[in-house]
Short mmCIF file of C-alpha atoms in Angstrom, two decimals:
data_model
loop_
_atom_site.label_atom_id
_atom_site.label_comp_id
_atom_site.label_asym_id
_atom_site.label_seq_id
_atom_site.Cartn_x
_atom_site.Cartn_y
_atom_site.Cartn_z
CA UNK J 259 36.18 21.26 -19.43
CA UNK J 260 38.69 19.24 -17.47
CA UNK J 261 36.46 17.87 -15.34
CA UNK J 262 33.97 17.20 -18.01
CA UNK J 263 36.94 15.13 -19.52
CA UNK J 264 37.77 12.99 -16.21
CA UNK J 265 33.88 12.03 -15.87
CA UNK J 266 33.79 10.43 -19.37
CA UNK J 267 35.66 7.82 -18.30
CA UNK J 268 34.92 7.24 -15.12
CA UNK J 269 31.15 7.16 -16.96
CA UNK J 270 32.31 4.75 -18.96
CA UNK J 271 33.69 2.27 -16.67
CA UNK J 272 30.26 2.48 -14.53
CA UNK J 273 28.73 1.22 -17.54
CA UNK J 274 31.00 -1.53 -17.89
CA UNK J 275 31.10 -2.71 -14.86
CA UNK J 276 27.06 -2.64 -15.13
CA UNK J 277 27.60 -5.06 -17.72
CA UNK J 278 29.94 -7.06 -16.41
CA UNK J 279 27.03 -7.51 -13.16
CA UNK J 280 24.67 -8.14 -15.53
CA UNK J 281 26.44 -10.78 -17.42
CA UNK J 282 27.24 -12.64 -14.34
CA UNK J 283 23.77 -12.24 -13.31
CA UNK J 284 22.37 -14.59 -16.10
CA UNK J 285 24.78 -17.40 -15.86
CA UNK J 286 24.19 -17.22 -12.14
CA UNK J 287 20.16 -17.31 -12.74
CA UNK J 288 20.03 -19.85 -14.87
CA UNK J 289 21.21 -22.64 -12.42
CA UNK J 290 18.18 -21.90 -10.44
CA UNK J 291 15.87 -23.37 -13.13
CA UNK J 292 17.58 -26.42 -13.60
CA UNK J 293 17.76 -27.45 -9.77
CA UNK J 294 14.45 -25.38 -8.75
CA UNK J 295 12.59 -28.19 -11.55
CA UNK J 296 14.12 -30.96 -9.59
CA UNK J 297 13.19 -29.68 -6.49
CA UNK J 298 9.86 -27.67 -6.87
CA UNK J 299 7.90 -30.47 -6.17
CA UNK J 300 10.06 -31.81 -2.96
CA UNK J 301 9.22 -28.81 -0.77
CA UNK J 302 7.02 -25.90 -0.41
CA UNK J 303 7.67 -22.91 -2.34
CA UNK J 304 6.87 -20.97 0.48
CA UNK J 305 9.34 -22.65 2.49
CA UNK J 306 12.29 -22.93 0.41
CA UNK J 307 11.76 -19.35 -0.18
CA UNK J 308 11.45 -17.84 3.32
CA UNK J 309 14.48 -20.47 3.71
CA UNK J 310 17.02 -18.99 1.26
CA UNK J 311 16.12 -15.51 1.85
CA UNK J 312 17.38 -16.33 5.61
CA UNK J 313 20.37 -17.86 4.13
CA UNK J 314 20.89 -14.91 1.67
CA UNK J 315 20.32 -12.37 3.99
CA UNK J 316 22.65 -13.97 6.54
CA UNK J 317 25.25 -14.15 3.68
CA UNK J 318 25.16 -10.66 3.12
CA UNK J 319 25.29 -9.05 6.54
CA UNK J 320 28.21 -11.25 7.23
CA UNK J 321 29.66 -9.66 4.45
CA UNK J 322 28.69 -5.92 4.89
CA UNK J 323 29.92 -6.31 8.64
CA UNK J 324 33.03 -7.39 7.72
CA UNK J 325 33.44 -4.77 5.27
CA UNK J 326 32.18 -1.36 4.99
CA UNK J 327 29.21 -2.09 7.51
CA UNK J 328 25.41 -0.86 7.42
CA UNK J 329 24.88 3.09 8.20
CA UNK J 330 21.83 3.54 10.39
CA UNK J 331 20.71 6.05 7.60
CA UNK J 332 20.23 2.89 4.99
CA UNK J 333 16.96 1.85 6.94
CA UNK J 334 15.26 5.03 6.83
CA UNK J 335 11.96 4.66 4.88
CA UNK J 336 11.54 1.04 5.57
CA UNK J 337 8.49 0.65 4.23
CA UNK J 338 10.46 0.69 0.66
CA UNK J 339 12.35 -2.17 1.33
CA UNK J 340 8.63 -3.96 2.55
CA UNK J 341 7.92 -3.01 -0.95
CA UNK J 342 11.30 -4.16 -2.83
CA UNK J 343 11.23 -7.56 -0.86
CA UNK J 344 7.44 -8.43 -1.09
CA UNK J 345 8.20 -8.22 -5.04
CA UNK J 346 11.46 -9.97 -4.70
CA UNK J 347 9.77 -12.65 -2.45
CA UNK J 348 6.83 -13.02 -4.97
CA UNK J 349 9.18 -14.02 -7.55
CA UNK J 350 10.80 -16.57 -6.17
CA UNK J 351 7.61 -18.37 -4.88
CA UNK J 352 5.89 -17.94 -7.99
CA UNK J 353 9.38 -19.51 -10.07
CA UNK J 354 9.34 -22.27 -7.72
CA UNK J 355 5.28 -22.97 -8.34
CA UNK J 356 5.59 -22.89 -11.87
CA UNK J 357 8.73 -25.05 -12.27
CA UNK J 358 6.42 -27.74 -10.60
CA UNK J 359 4.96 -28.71 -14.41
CA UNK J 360 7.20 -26.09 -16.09
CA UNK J 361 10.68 -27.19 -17.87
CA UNK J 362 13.68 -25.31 -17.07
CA UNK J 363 14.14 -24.10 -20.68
CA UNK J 364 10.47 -22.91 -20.80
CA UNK J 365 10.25 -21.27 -17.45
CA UNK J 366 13.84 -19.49 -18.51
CA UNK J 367 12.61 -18.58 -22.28
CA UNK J 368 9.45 -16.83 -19.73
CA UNK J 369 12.16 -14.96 -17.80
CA UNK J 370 13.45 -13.68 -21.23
CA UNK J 371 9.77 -11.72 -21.16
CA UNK J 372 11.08 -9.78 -18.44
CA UNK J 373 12.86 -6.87 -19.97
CA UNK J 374 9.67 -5.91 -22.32
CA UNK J 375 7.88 -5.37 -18.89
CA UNK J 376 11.09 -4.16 -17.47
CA UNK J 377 11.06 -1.10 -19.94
CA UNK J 378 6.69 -0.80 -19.68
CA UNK J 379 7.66 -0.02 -16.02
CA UNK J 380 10.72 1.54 -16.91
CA UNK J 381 8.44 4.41 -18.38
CA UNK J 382 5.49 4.49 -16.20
CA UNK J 383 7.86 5.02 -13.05
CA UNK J 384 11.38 6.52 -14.52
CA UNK J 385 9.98 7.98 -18.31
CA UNK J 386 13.13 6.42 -18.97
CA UNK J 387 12.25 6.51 -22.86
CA UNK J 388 12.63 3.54 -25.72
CA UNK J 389 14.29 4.30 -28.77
CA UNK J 390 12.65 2.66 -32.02
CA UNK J 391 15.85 -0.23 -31.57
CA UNK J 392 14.66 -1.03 -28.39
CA UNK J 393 11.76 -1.26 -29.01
CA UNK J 394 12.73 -3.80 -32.47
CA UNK J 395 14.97 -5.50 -29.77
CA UNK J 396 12.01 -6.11 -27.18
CA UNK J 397 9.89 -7.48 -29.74
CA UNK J 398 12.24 -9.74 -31.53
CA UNK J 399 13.01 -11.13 -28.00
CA UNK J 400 9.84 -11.53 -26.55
CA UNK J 401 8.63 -13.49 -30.24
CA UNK J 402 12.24 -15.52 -29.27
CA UNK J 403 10.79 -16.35 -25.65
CA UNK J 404 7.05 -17.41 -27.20
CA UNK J 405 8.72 -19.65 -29.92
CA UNK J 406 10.71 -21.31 -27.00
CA UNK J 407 7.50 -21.38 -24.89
CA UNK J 408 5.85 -22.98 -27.04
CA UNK J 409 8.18 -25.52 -28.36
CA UNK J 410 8.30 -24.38 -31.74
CA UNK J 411 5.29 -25.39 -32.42
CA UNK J 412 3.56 -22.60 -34.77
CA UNK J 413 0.03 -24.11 -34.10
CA UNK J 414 0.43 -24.49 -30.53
CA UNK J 415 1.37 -21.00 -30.60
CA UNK J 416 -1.33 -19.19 -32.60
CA UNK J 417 -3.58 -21.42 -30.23
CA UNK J 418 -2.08 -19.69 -27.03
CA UNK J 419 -1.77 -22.89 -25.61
CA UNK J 420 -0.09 -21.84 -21.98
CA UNK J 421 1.07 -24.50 -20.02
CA UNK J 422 -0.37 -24.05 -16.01
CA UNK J 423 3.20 -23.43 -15.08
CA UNK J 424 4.59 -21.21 -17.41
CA UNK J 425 1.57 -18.72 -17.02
CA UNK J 426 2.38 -18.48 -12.68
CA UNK J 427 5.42 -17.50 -13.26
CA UNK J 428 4.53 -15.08 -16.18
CA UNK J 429 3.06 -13.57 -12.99
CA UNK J 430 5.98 -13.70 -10.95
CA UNK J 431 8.58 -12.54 -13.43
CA UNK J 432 5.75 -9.50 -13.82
CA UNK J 433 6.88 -9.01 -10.02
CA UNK J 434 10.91 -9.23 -11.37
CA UNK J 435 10.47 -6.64 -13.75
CA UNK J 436 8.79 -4.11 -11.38
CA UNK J 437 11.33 -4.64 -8.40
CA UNK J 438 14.00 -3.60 -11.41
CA UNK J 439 12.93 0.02 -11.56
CA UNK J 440 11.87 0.48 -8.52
CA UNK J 441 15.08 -0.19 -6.92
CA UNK J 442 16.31 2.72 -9.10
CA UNK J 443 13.02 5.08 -7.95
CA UNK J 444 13.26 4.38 -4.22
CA UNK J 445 17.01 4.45 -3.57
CA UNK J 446 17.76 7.38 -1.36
CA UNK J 447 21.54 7.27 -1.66
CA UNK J 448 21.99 3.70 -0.27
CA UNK J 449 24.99 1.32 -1.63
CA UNK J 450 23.49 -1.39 -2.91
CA UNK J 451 24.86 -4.29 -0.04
CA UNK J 452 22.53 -1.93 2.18
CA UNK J 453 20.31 -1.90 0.10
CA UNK J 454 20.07 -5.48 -0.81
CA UNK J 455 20.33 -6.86 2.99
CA UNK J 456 17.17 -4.44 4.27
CA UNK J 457 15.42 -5.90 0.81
CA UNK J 458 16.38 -9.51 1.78
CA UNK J 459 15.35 -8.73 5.28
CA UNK J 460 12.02 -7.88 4.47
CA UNK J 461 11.33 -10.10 2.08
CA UNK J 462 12.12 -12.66 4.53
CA UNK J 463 9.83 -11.69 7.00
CA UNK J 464 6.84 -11.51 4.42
CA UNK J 465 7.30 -14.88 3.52
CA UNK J 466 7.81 -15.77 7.39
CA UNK J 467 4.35 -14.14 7.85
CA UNK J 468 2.73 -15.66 4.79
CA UNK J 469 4.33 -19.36 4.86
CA UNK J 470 4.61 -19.87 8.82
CA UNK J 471 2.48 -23.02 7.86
CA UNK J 472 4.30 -24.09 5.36
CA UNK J 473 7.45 -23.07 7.58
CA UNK J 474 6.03 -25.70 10.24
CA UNK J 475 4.85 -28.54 8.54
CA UNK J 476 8.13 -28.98 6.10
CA UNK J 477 10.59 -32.17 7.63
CA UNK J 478 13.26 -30.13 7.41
CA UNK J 479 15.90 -33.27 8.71
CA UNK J 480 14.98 -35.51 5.66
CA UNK J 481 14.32 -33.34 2.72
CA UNK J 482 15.87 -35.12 -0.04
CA UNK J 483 19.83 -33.99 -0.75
CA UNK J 484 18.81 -32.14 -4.16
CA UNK J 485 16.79 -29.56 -2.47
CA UNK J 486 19.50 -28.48 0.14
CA UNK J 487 21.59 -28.18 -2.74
CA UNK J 488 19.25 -25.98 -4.55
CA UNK J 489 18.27 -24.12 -0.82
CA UNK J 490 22.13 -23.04 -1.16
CA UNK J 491 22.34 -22.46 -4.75
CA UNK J 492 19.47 -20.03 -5.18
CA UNK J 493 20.38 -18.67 -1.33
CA UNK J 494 23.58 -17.52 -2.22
CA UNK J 495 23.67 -17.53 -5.86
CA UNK J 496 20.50 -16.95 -7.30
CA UNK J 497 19.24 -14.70 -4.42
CA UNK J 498 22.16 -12.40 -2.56
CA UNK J 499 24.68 -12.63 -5.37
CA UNK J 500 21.62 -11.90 -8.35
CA UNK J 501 19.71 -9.28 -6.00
CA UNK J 502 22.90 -7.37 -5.51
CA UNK J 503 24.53 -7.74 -9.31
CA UNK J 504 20.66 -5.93 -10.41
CA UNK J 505 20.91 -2.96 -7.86
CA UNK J 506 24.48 -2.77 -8.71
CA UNK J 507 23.46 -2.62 -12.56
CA UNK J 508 20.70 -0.57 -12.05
CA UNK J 509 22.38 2.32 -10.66
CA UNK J 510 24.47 2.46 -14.16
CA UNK J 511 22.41 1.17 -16.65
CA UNK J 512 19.01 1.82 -18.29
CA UNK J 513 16.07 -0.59 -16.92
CA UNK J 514 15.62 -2.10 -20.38
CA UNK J 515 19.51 -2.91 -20.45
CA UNK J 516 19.74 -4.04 -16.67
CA UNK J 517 17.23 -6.74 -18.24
CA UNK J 518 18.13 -7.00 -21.93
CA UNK J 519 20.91 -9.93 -20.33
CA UNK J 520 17.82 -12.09 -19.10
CA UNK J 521 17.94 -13.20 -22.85
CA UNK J 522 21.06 -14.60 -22.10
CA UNK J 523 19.47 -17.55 -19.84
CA UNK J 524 17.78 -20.02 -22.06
CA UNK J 525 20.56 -20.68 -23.87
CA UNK J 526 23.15 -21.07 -20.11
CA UNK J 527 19.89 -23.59 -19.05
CA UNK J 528 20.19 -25.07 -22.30
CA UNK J 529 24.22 -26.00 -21.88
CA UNK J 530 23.51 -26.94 -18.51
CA UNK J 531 20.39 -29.24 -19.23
CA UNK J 532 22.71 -30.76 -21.52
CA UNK J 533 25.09 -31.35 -18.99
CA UNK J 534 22.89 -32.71 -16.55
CA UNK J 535 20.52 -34.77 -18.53
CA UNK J 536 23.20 -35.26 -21.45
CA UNK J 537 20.01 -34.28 -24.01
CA UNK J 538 19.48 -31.23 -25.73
CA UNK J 539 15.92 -29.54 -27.05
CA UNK J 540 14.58 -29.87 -30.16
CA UNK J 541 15.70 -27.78 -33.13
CA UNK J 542 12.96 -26.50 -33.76
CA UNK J 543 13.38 -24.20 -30.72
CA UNK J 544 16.86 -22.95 -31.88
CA UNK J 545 15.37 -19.75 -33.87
CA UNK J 546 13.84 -18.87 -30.90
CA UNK J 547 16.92 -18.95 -28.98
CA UNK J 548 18.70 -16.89 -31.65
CA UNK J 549 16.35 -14.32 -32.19
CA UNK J 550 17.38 -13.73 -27.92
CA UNK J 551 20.37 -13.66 -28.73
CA UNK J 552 19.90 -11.11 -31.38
CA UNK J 553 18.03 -8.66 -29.02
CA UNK J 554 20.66 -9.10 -26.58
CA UNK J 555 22.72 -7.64 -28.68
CA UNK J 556 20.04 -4.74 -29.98
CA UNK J 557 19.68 -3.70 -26.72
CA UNK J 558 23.40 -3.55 -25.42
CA UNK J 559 24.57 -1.50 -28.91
CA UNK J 560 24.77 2.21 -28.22
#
């Protein structure tokens, strides 16, 4: 019974502290639209890609060797972490293709889909189960997300009108919400700087293999200042920071709830689209944003 007691609230704090990743996750993420729109169409996607994870993955093994280190065990299997980075790498090239016509409000409102896929995969790999909230919460986000989509436009919306960019990264966030339970399913005991530096790794060398062209042709010595600040924002914000925050999460939280704080992100793009460009949207996508906000906080109510 004593022990029973002492592991509530140790329980407890793990939860928090999955939270509290989470959280910083989506303020983190959100900076990525605004600067990946105003450099999508500078650079490659290929290339900035295989470029930041390089930078991410240097981050982190800088870090893990000055702390705690990697055990040699963390790279058995390494075909999982060919797995966890090819979805991880598809992600960000498919974000960075769509944000070439897609605005950063738009392509964030289709990251808000994520968690409804999330908690498909969620089942099919984990059975981790929805409750008949959840479920209410998925919905009324994902009807937030399409409202935002779409502009609030109700016509454009019953028409299905998908913009070109919006529906490749549909794809890629498809890619997001897979990697989330899968980290869960193939972790064999790893801590998740291991984990994240043999996933950054390998997604690094996929994209070395699939954009070596790319890789070659890009000027690299005149690329336009914006980009190398968003190479270095998504590198070490939106890529080692984000990737680590989800398998820290994931370990302590529920798929659907690791994700449930993507509907946090159109309205941090929002305040920082206002920032940058001193504009907001139009009204008439605010009930769209609310209704994320409102299955935000479905999903996160016990």
């Amino acid at each position: 019974m004593a022990e029973l007691s002492a592991a509530v609230p140790q329980m407890r704090r793990e939860t928090l502290q999955g939270h509290a990743a989470m959280l910083l996750f989506s303020a983190a993420i959100a900076g990525s639209f605004s600067l990946g729109a105003r450099a999508a169409n500078l650079i490659d996607p290929a290339a900035i890609s295989a470029a930041r994870f390089a930078i991410a993955a240097g981050v982190v093994g800088g870090v893990a060797l000055a702390g705690p280190g990697i055990p040699r065990a963390a790279f058995r299997a390494p075909w999982r972490y060919l797995l966890l980075g090819g979805l991880f790498a598809a992600y960000f090239v498919l974000m960075f293709e769509g944000l070439k016509t897609a605005l950063p409000v738009s392509a964030a409102a289709v990251f808000t889909l994520t968690p409804l896929m999330a908690a498909g995969f969620g089942w099919l790999l984990m059975r981790q189960r929805m409750t008949g909230r959840i479920a209410l919460a998925l919905a009324l986000g994902a009807a937030g997300s399409l409202w935002v989509i779409f502009g609030g436009d109700a016509a454009a919306l019953l028409r299905l009108e998908f913009g070109r960019g919006e529906a490749i990264y549909l794809v890629g966030c498809a890619a997001h919400a897979l990697y989330t339970p899968m980290v869960r399913r193939l972790n064999r005991g790893e801590t998740p700087i291991a984990s994240t530096l043999a996933t950054l790794c390998a997604g690094g060398l996929i994209l070395l293999v699939w954009g070596g062209r790319a890789i070659l042709q890009t000027d690299w010595a005149h690329l336009p200042a914006i980009v190398w600040v968003t190479l270095f924002y998504v590198a070490i914000f939106a890529s080692a920071l984000t990737t680590a925050l989800v398998q820290f999460a994931t370990m302590r939280l529920p798929s659907s709830k690791v994700m449930a704080y993507t509907y946090l992100t159109p309205a941090w793009v929002i305040l920082l689209e206002a920032v940058l460009t001193r504009g907001l949207p139009p009204l008439a996508v605010l009930p769209g944003v609310l209704a994320t906000v409102a299955a935000l906080i479905l999903l996160l109510k016990d």
